[in-house]
Short mmCIF file of C-alpha atoms in Angstrom, two decimals:
data_model
loop_
_atom_site.label_atom_id
_atom_site.label_comp_id
_atom_site.label_asym_id
_atom_site.label_seq_id
_atom_site.Cartn_x
_atom_site.Cartn_y
_atom_site.Cartn_z
CA UNK A 26 -0.02 0.03 0.02
CA UNK A 27 2.80 2.44 0.84
CA UNK A 28 4.55 1.72 -2.35
CA UNK A 29 1.42 2.53 -4.32
CA UNK A 30 1.12 5.74 -2.51
CA UNK A 31 4.77 6.54 -2.96
CA UNK A 32 4.38 6.10 -6.74
CA UNK A 33 1.82 8.85 -6.80
CA UNK A 34 3.03 11.14 -4.07
CA UNK A 35 6.31 12.39 -2.51
CA UNK A 36 5.71 11.24 1.00
CA UNK A 37 7.64 9.74 3.82
CA UNK A 38 4.75 8.18 5.49
CA UNK A 39 0.90 7.88 4.91
CA UNK A 40 0.33 9.98 8.04
CA UNK A 41 2.34 12.84 6.44
CA UNK A 42 0.23 12.57 3.30
CA UNK A 43 -2.95 12.76 5.35
CA UNK A 44 -1.59 15.81 7.07
CA UNK A 45 -0.91 17.42 3.72
CA UNK A 46 -4.42 16.47 2.36
CA UNK A 47 -6.12 17.94 5.52
CA UNK A 48 -4.07 21.17 5.15
CA UNK A 49 -4.94 21.26 1.49
CA UNK A 50 -8.64 20.82 2.34
CA UNK A 51 -8.41 23.53 4.90
CA UNK A 52 -6.90 25.85 2.42
CA UNK A 53 -9.80 25.29 0.00
CA UNK A 54 -12.40 25.75 2.86
CA UNK A 55 -10.62 29.03 3.90
CA UNK A 56 -10.94 30.39 0.34
CA UNK A 57 -14.39 29.09 0.13
CA UNK A 58 -15.36 30.90 3.40
CA UNK A 59 -13.50 34.09 2.10
CA UNK A 60 -15.62 34.02 -1.10
CA UNK A 61 -18.82 33.75 1.00
CA UNK A 62 -17.73 36.77 3.13
CA UNK A 63 -16.96 38.76 -0.09
CA UNK A 64 -20.39 37.74 -1.53
CA UNK A 65 -22.14 39.00 1.74
CA UNK A 66 -20.17 42.21 2.08
CA UNK A 67 -19.47 43.01 -1.50
CA UNK A 68 -21.70 46.22 -1.51
CA UNK A 69 -19.74 47.74 1.36
CA UNK A 70 -16.42 46.69 -0.14
CA UNK A 71 -17.15 48.33 -3.63
CA UNK A 72 -18.54 51.41 -1.83
CA UNK A 73 -15.26 51.71 0.29
CA UNK A 74 -12.74 51.02 -2.54
CA UNK A 75 -14.49 53.22 -5.31
CA UNK A 76 -16.03 55.81 -3.02
CA UNK A 77 -19.43 55.01 -4.60
CA UNK A 78 -22.27 57.36 -3.30
CA UNK A 79 -25.08 56.68 -5.77
CA UNK A 80 -27.23 53.54 -4.96
CA UNK A 81 -27.81 52.71 -8.60
CA UNK A 82 -23.99 52.69 -9.46
CA UNK A 83 -23.30 50.62 -6.36
CA UNK A 84 -25.74 48.05 -7.48
CA UNK A 85 -24.29 48.06 -10.98
CA UNK A 86 -20.86 47.24 -9.55
CA UNK A 87 -22.34 44.50 -7.24
CA UNK A 88 -24.26 42.82 -10.05
CA UNK A 89 -21.26 43.11 -12.37
CA UNK A 90 -18.41 41.84 -10.39
CA UNK A 91 -19.67 40.00 -7.28
CA UNK A 92 -20.27 36.57 -8.81
CA UNK A 93 -17.16 36.32 -11.07
CA UNK A 94 -14.92 37.30 -8.11
CA UNK A 95 -16.68 34.82 -5.75
CA UNK A 96 -16.10 32.03 -8.27
CA UNK A 97 -12.53 33.19 -8.90
CA UNK A 98 -11.73 33.13 -5.26
CA UNK A 99 -13.07 29.56 -4.99
CA UNK A 100 -11.03 28.43 -7.99
CA UNK A 101 -7.91 30.11 -6.59
CA UNK A 102 -8.53 28.09 -3.31
CA UNK A 103 -8.93 24.89 -5.40
CA UNK A 104 -5.60 25.73 -7.35
CA UNK A 105 -3.74 26.44 -4.07
CA UNK A 106 -5.11 23.23 -2.44
CA UNK A 107 -4.08 21.01 -5.43
CA UNK A 108 -0.67 22.65 -5.54
CA UNK A 109 -0.05 21.96 -1.98
CA UNK A 110 -0.55 18.11 -2.35
CA UNK A 111 2.91 16.56 -2.84
CA UNK A 112 2.37 14.69 -6.09
CA UNK A 113 5.42 13.07 -7.62
CA UNK A 114 7.38 14.85 -10.25
CA UNK A 115 5.72 13.45 -13.42
CA UNK A 116 2.14 13.75 -12.04
CA UNK A 117 2.86 17.15 -10.47
CA UNK A 118 4.19 18.51 -13.83
CA UNK A 119 0.98 17.33 -15.61
CA UNK A 120 -1.42 18.58 -12.90
CA UNK A 121 0.31 21.90 -12.34
CA UNK A 122 0.61 22.54 -16.04
CA UNK A 123 -3.16 21.81 -16.46
CA UNK A 124 -4.09 23.96 -13.43
CA UNK A 125 -1.97 26.83 -14.60
CA UNK A 126 -3.57 26.72 -18.03
CA UNK A 127 -7.01 26.42 -16.44
CA UNK A 128 -6.23 29.24 -14.13
CA UNK A 129 -5.21 31.62 -17.07
CA UNK A 130 -8.24 30.62 -19.13
CA UNK A 131 -10.62 30.99 -16.21
CA UNK A 132 -9.08 34.29 -15.32
CA UNK A 133 -9.74 35.56 -18.88
CA UNK A 134 -13.33 34.13 -18.66
CA UNK A 135 -13.94 35.83 -15.23
CA UNK A 136 -12.70 39.18 -16.46
CA UNK A 137 -14.77 38.95 -19.58
CA UNK A 138 -17.87 38.08 -17.67
CA UNK A 139 -17.25 40.94 -15.27
CA UNK A 140 -16.83 43.39 -18.22
CA UNK A 141 -19.90 41.92 -19.92
CA UNK A 142 -21.95 42.34 -16.78
CA UNK A 143 -20.63 45.91 -16.34
CA UNK A 144 -21.46 46.89 -19.84
CA UNK A 145 -24.97 45.47 -19.33
CA UNK A 146 -25.47 47.79 -16.37
CA UNK A 147 -24.20 50.77 -18.16
CA UNK A 148 -27.86 51.90 -18.90
CA UNK A 149 -28.42 51.91 -15.13
CA UNK A 150 -25.43 54.10 -14.67
CA UNK A 151 -26.38 56.41 -17.38
CA UNK A 152 -29.80 56.98 -15.70
CA UNK A 153 -27.88 59.23 -13.32
CA UNK A 154 -25.66 60.90 -16.03
CA UNK A 155 -28.44 61.70 -18.46
CA UNK A 156 -29.71 64.53 -16.24
CA UNK A 157 -26.13 66.17 -16.10
CA UNK A 158 -25.68 66.11 -19.93
CA UNK A 159 -29.10 67.23 -21.08
CA UNK A 160 -30.42 63.65 -21.70
CA UNK A 161 -28.78 60.81 -23.61
CA UNK A 162 -30.91 58.73 -25.82
CA UNK A 163 -31.69 55.36 -24.16
CA UNK A 164 -31.74 53.65 -27.48
CA UNK A 165 -28.15 54.79 -28.23
CA UNK A 166 -26.91 53.67 -24.81
CA UNK A 167 -28.60 50.28 -25.27
CA UNK A 168 -27.23 49.79 -28.81
CA UNK A 169 -23.59 50.57 -27.87
CA UNK A 170 -23.95 48.42 -24.70
CA UNK A 171 -24.91 45.44 -26.86
CA UNK A 172 -22.17 46.21 -29.42
CA UNK A 173 -19.58 46.34 -26.47
CA UNK A 174 -20.82 43.01 -25.20
CA UNK A 175 -20.58 41.39 -28.59
CA UNK A 176 -16.99 42.74 -28.94
CA UNK A 177 -16.09 41.40 -25.47
CA UNK A 178 -17.28 37.88 -26.39
CA UNK A 179 -15.36 37.99 -29.74
CA UNK A 180 -12.15 39.26 -28.12
CA UNK A 181 -12.45 36.69 -25.24
CA UNK A 182 -12.83 33.83 -27.81
CA UNK A 183 -9.78 35.10 -29.77
CA UNK A 184 -7.65 35.42 -26.64
CA UNK A 185 -8.62 31.97 -25.40
CA UNK A 186 -7.74 30.43 -28.94
CA UNK A 187 -4.39 32.35 -28.83
CA UNK A 188 -3.73 30.89 -25.28
CA UNK A 189 -4.22 27.31 -26.62
CA UNK A 190 -1.69 28.05 -29.43
CA UNK A 191 -4.06 28.60 -32.38
CA UNK A 192 -3.23 31.08 -35.04
CA UNK A 193 -5.88 33.71 -34.83
CA UNK A 194 -4.69 35.95 -37.69
CA UNK A 195 -6.58 33.73 -40.11
CA UNK A 196 -9.77 33.91 -38.17
CA UNK A 197 -9.43 37.67 -37.94
CA UNK A 198 -8.76 38.05 -41.65
CA UNK A 199 -11.76 35.73 -42.42
CA UNK A 200 -14.01 37.84 -40.19
CA UNK A 201 -12.84 40.98 -42.05
CA UNK A 202 -13.57 39.51 -45.49
CA UNK A 203 -16.99 38.22 -44.27
CA UNK A 204 -17.78 41.65 -42.83
CA UNK A 205 -16.94 43.36 -46.13
CA UNK A 206 -19.17 40.87 -48.14
CA UNK A 207 -21.92 41.38 -45.65
CA UNK A 208 -21.64 45.15 -45.78
CA UNK A 209 -21.86 45.19 -49.59
CA UNK A 210 -24.91 42.98 -49.51
CA UNK A 211 -26.66 45.04 -46.86
CA UNK A 212 -26.16 48.60 -48.16
CA UNK A 213 -29.76 49.46 -47.44
CA UNK A 214 -29.49 48.17 -43.87
CA UNK A 215 -26.35 50.23 -43.48
CA UNK A 216 -28.08 53.24 -44.83
CA UNK A 217 -30.92 52.81 -42.21
CA UNK A 218 -28.38 52.24 -39.57
CA UNK A 219 -26.47 55.47 -40.05
CA UNK A 220 -29.67 57.41 -40.60
CA UNK A 221 -30.92 56.01 -37.28
CA UNK A 222 -27.76 56.99 -35.60
CA UNK A 223 -28.19 60.56 -36.93
CA UNK A 224 -31.78 60.71 -35.74
CA UNK A 225 -31.06 59.32 -32.32
CA UNK A 226 -28.09 61.81 -31.72
CA UNK A 227 -29.79 64.80 -33.35
CA UNK A 228 -33.15 64.01 -31.65
CA UNK A 229 -35.71 65.73 -33.86
CA UNK A 230 -38.35 63.71 -32.11
CA UNK A 231 -38.69 61.23 -29.28
CA UNK A 232 -40.96 58.47 -28.26
CA UNK A 233 -44.43 59.75 -27.62
CA UNK A 234 -44.08 62.79 -29.86
CA UNK A 235 -46.67 63.60 -32.41
CA UNK A 236 -44.97 63.95 -35.78
CA UNK A 237 -45.80 64.18 -39.60
CA UNK A 238 -43.60 63.08 -42.37
CA UNK A 239 -44.77 63.10 -45.93
CA UNK A 240 -48.38 61.78 -45.95
CA UNK A 241 -47.91 60.01 -42.53
CA UNK A 242 -48.97 61.37 -39.16
CA UNK A 243 -49.10 60.05 -35.77
CA UNK A 244 -47.41 59.23 -32.47
CA UNK A 245 -43.94 57.78 -32.31
CA UNK A 246 -44.08 54.44 -30.45
CA UNK A 247 -40.69 53.00 -31.04
CA UNK A 248 -37.27 54.01 -32.38
CA UNK A 249 -34.39 51.83 -33.31
CA UNK A 250 -31.46 51.86 -35.74
CA UNK A 251 -33.47 50.36 -38.71
CA UNK A 252 -36.92 52.02 -38.52
CA UNK A 253 -39.35 54.07 -36.52
CA UNK A 254 -42.78 52.96 -35.66
CA UNK A 255 -45.61 55.48 -35.86
CA UNK A 256 -49.15 54.97 -34.53
CA UNK A 257 -51.56 56.80 -36.76
CA UNK A 258 -54.78 58.46 -35.49
CA UNK A 259 -56.58 55.71 -37.35
CA UNK A 260 -54.71 53.29 -34.91
CA UNK A 261 -52.62 51.76 -37.73
CA UNK A 262 -48.93 51.09 -37.03
CA UNK A 263 -46.56 52.17 -39.68
CA UNK A 264 -42.84 51.27 -39.80
CA UNK A 265 -40.92 54.06 -41.49
CA UNK A 266 -37.30 53.39 -42.66
CA UNK A 267 -34.82 55.64 -41.01
CA UNK A 268 -33.33 56.74 -44.38
CA UNK A 269 -36.72 58.17 -45.33
CA UNK A 270 -37.02 60.06 -42.08
CA UNK A 271 -33.61 61.50 -42.55
CA UNK A 272 -34.27 62.63 -46.12
CA UNK A 273 -37.81 63.96 -45.68
CA UNK A 274 -38.94 67.05 -43.64
CA UNK A 275 -40.31 65.94 -40.35
CA UNK A 276 -42.83 68.25 -38.47
CA UNK A 277 -42.77 67.65 -34.62
CA UNK A 278 -46.10 69.03 -33.46
CA UNK A 279 -45.21 68.10 -29.77
CA UNK A 280 -42.37 70.65 -29.85
CA UNK A 281 -44.88 73.58 -30.22
CA UNK A 282 -44.67 76.04 -27.39
CA UNK A 283 -48.06 77.28 -28.56
CA UNK A 284 -50.84 76.24 -30.79
CA UNK A 285 -52.77 78.56 -33.05
CA UNK A 286 -56.48 78.20 -33.59
CA UNK A 287 -58.50 79.92 -36.33
CA UNK A 288 -62.27 80.11 -36.43
CA UNK A 289 -64.57 81.80 -38.95
CA UNK A 290 -68.20 82.49 -38.17
CA UNK A 291 -70.75 84.04 -40.43
CA UNK A 292 -73.61 86.27 -39.38
CA UNK A 293 -76.74 87.10 -41.45
CA UNK A 294 -76.76 90.24 -43.48
CA UNK A 295 -79.44 91.85 -41.33
CA UNK A 296 -76.90 92.28 -38.53
CA UNK A 297 -76.28 95.95 -37.90
CA UNK A 298 -72.83 97.64 -37.68
CA UNK A 299 -73.29 98.25 -34.08
CA UNK A 300 -74.26 94.64 -33.20
CA UNK A 301 -71.37 93.38 -35.32
CA UNK A 302 -68.83 95.60 -33.31
CA UNK A 303 -70.48 94.60 -30.00
CA UNK A 304 -70.24 90.90 -30.84
CA UNK A 305 -66.63 91.14 -31.89
CA UNK A 306 -65.77 93.03 -28.62
CA UNK A 307 -67.65 90.54 -26.37
CA UNK A 308 -66.01 87.52 -27.95
CA UNK A 309 -62.54 88.96 -27.66
CA UNK A 310 -62.87 89.88 -24.05
CA UNK A 311 -64.32 86.56 -23.15
CA UNK A 312 -61.43 84.69 -24.84
CA UNK A 313 -58.84 86.76 -23.14
CA UNK A 314 -60.29 85.65 -19.73
CA UNK A 315 -59.94 81.98 -20.41
CA UNK A 316 -57.20 79.94 -18.95
CA UNK A 317 -54.51 78.64 -21.25
CA UNK A 318 -54.72 81.40 -23.84
CA UNK A 319 -52.02 83.81 -24.71
CA UNK A 320 -54.01 87.14 -24.22
CA UNK A 321 -52.02 89.31 -26.43
CA UNK A 322 -52.53 86.85 -29.41
CA UNK A 323 -56.35 87.16 -29.44
CA UNK A 324 -57.68 88.66 -32.60
CA UNK A 325 -61.40 89.15 -33.36
CA UNK A 326 -62.27 91.20 -36.54
CA UNK A 327 -65.03 91.65 -39.08
CA UNK A 328 -63.18 89.97 -41.87
CA UNK A 329 -65.25 90.15 -45.11
CA UNK A 330 -68.53 90.24 -46.96
CA UNK A 331 -69.16 86.59 -48.15
CA UNK A 332 -71.84 85.69 -50.58
CA UNK A 333 -74.38 84.90 -47.84
CA UNK A 334 -72.76 86.08 -44.57
CA UNK A 335 -70.84 88.78 -42.72
CA UNK A 336 -67.64 86.84 -41.75
CA UNK A 337 -65.85 87.37 -38.44
CA UNK A 338 -62.39 85.90 -38.11
CA UNK A 339 -61.35 84.68 -34.57
CA UNK A 340 -57.75 83.81 -33.88
CA UNK A 341 -55.91 83.02 -30.82
CA UNK A 342 -52.73 81.00 -29.56
CA UNK A 343 -53.12 78.56 -26.68
CA UNK A 344 -50.58 76.79 -24.41
CA UNK A 345 -52.59 73.68 -24.36
CA UNK A 346 -50.70 71.54 -27.02
CA UNK A 347 -52.15 67.93 -26.60
CA UNK A 348 -54.94 67.28 -29.00
CA UNK A 349 -57.53 66.41 -26.28
CA UNK A 350 -56.89 69.65 -24.20
CA UNK A 351 -56.63 71.73 -27.42
CA UNK A 352 -59.98 70.53 -28.83
CA UNK A 353 -61.64 70.89 -25.39
CA UNK A 354 -60.54 74.53 -25.23
CA UNK A 355 -61.68 75.11 -28.87
CA UNK A 356 -65.08 73.63 -27.97
CA UNK A 357 -65.37 75.87 -24.94
CA UNK A 358 -64.57 78.92 -27.13
CA UNK A 359 -67.19 77.98 -29.72
CA UNK A 360 -69.94 77.46 -27.02
CA UNK A 361 -69.06 80.89 -25.81
CA UNK A 362 -69.40 82.41 -29.22
CA UNK A 363 -72.88 80.79 -29.61
CA UNK A 364 -73.90 82.39 -26.30
CA UNK A 365 -72.62 85.80 -27.23
CA UNK A 366 -74.35 85.66 -30.69
CA UNK A 367 -77.62 84.60 -28.99
CA UNK A 368 -77.55 87.73 -26.71
CA UNK A 369 -77.99 90.08 -29.76
CA UNK A 370 -80.81 90.44 -32.27
CA UNK A 371 -79.14 88.33 -34.97
CA UNK A 372 -78.24 84.85 -35.97
CA UNK A 373 -75.61 82.71 -37.76
CA UNK A 374 -76.00 82.66 -41.61
CA UNK A 375 -76.12 79.60 -43.84
CA UNK A 376 -75.50 79.32 -47.54
CA UNK A 377 -78.64 80.40 -49.47
CA UNK A 378 -79.55 81.48 -52.94
CA UNK A 379 -82.49 83.67 -53.89
CA UNK A 380 -84.06 83.06 -57.37
CA UNK A 381 -86.19 85.74 -58.83
CA UNK A 382 -88.90 84.87 -61.38
CA UNK A 383 -88.32 86.90 -64.55
CA UNK A 384 -92.08 87.41 -65.07
#
């Protein structure tokens, strides 16, 4: 039995081997216990090391680095424990070579996972930064976050291949040629992508805005690097390519700071001059008293002699931009006009034609 153990281990006695194994197990348990402590107190550790004050940034660090560091500490404990066991020279060379290679690869993997997790949490961190820099588009942040994660995975794969002795230059060249072929075959997609990048950085409109482009009009529901989805007022959903949005004129109605309203009413020709003046004066004063209306923009004038009516033009600017509020105010103004006209000895005109008999 001793001879069999001596062929595997460099030992003087089985008792010494058992002591070494117990110490080795103790080393692993110590590292395992340390990893659990780190897992429990990682928020405080990151807060102390990096002087983190914002809770969202602290959570981003915890979610990004805690698990990779915990598993790395445990693997480090396993590596130390195995290295402490006194294997004979041939077995020790094989095991240590394998463990060292595994240590390097897992270190690369843990760093890659940490970087990937951190990039995934960049949108959370940017929630705090957006207010300082006038707002950064969430779609842009998410896109570059996904792009960075993809690059991290690719570079990790290449580094691991290189670690195992593979020539990665041919792989990189192949990726470059494939990328060129793909780019030539997807010029329209590339056009939409760069147009989307311009739209998302220039921000002529945002999600929830009411826009019109060409013959399309509606509310922006979604924006990405290929297209923009617009919900029309007929409840239809239109996907508009980004290159069309960047080449056509886009009207953003939501960005109006005021909204103009024009109303024309026609009174019968039997209306006297004095009554016409009184009606104009009353309508103007009543509109100026209403909430949400820019008082110095109110215009009420006798406009023209139409074929069957005396036309009064009513114009004002309101601060109520949303369609529902705007139409509610317009309705209120029109009911008020009806009340004013009913006070006087006149009425609204309607289109009419008088035919005289030639006899």
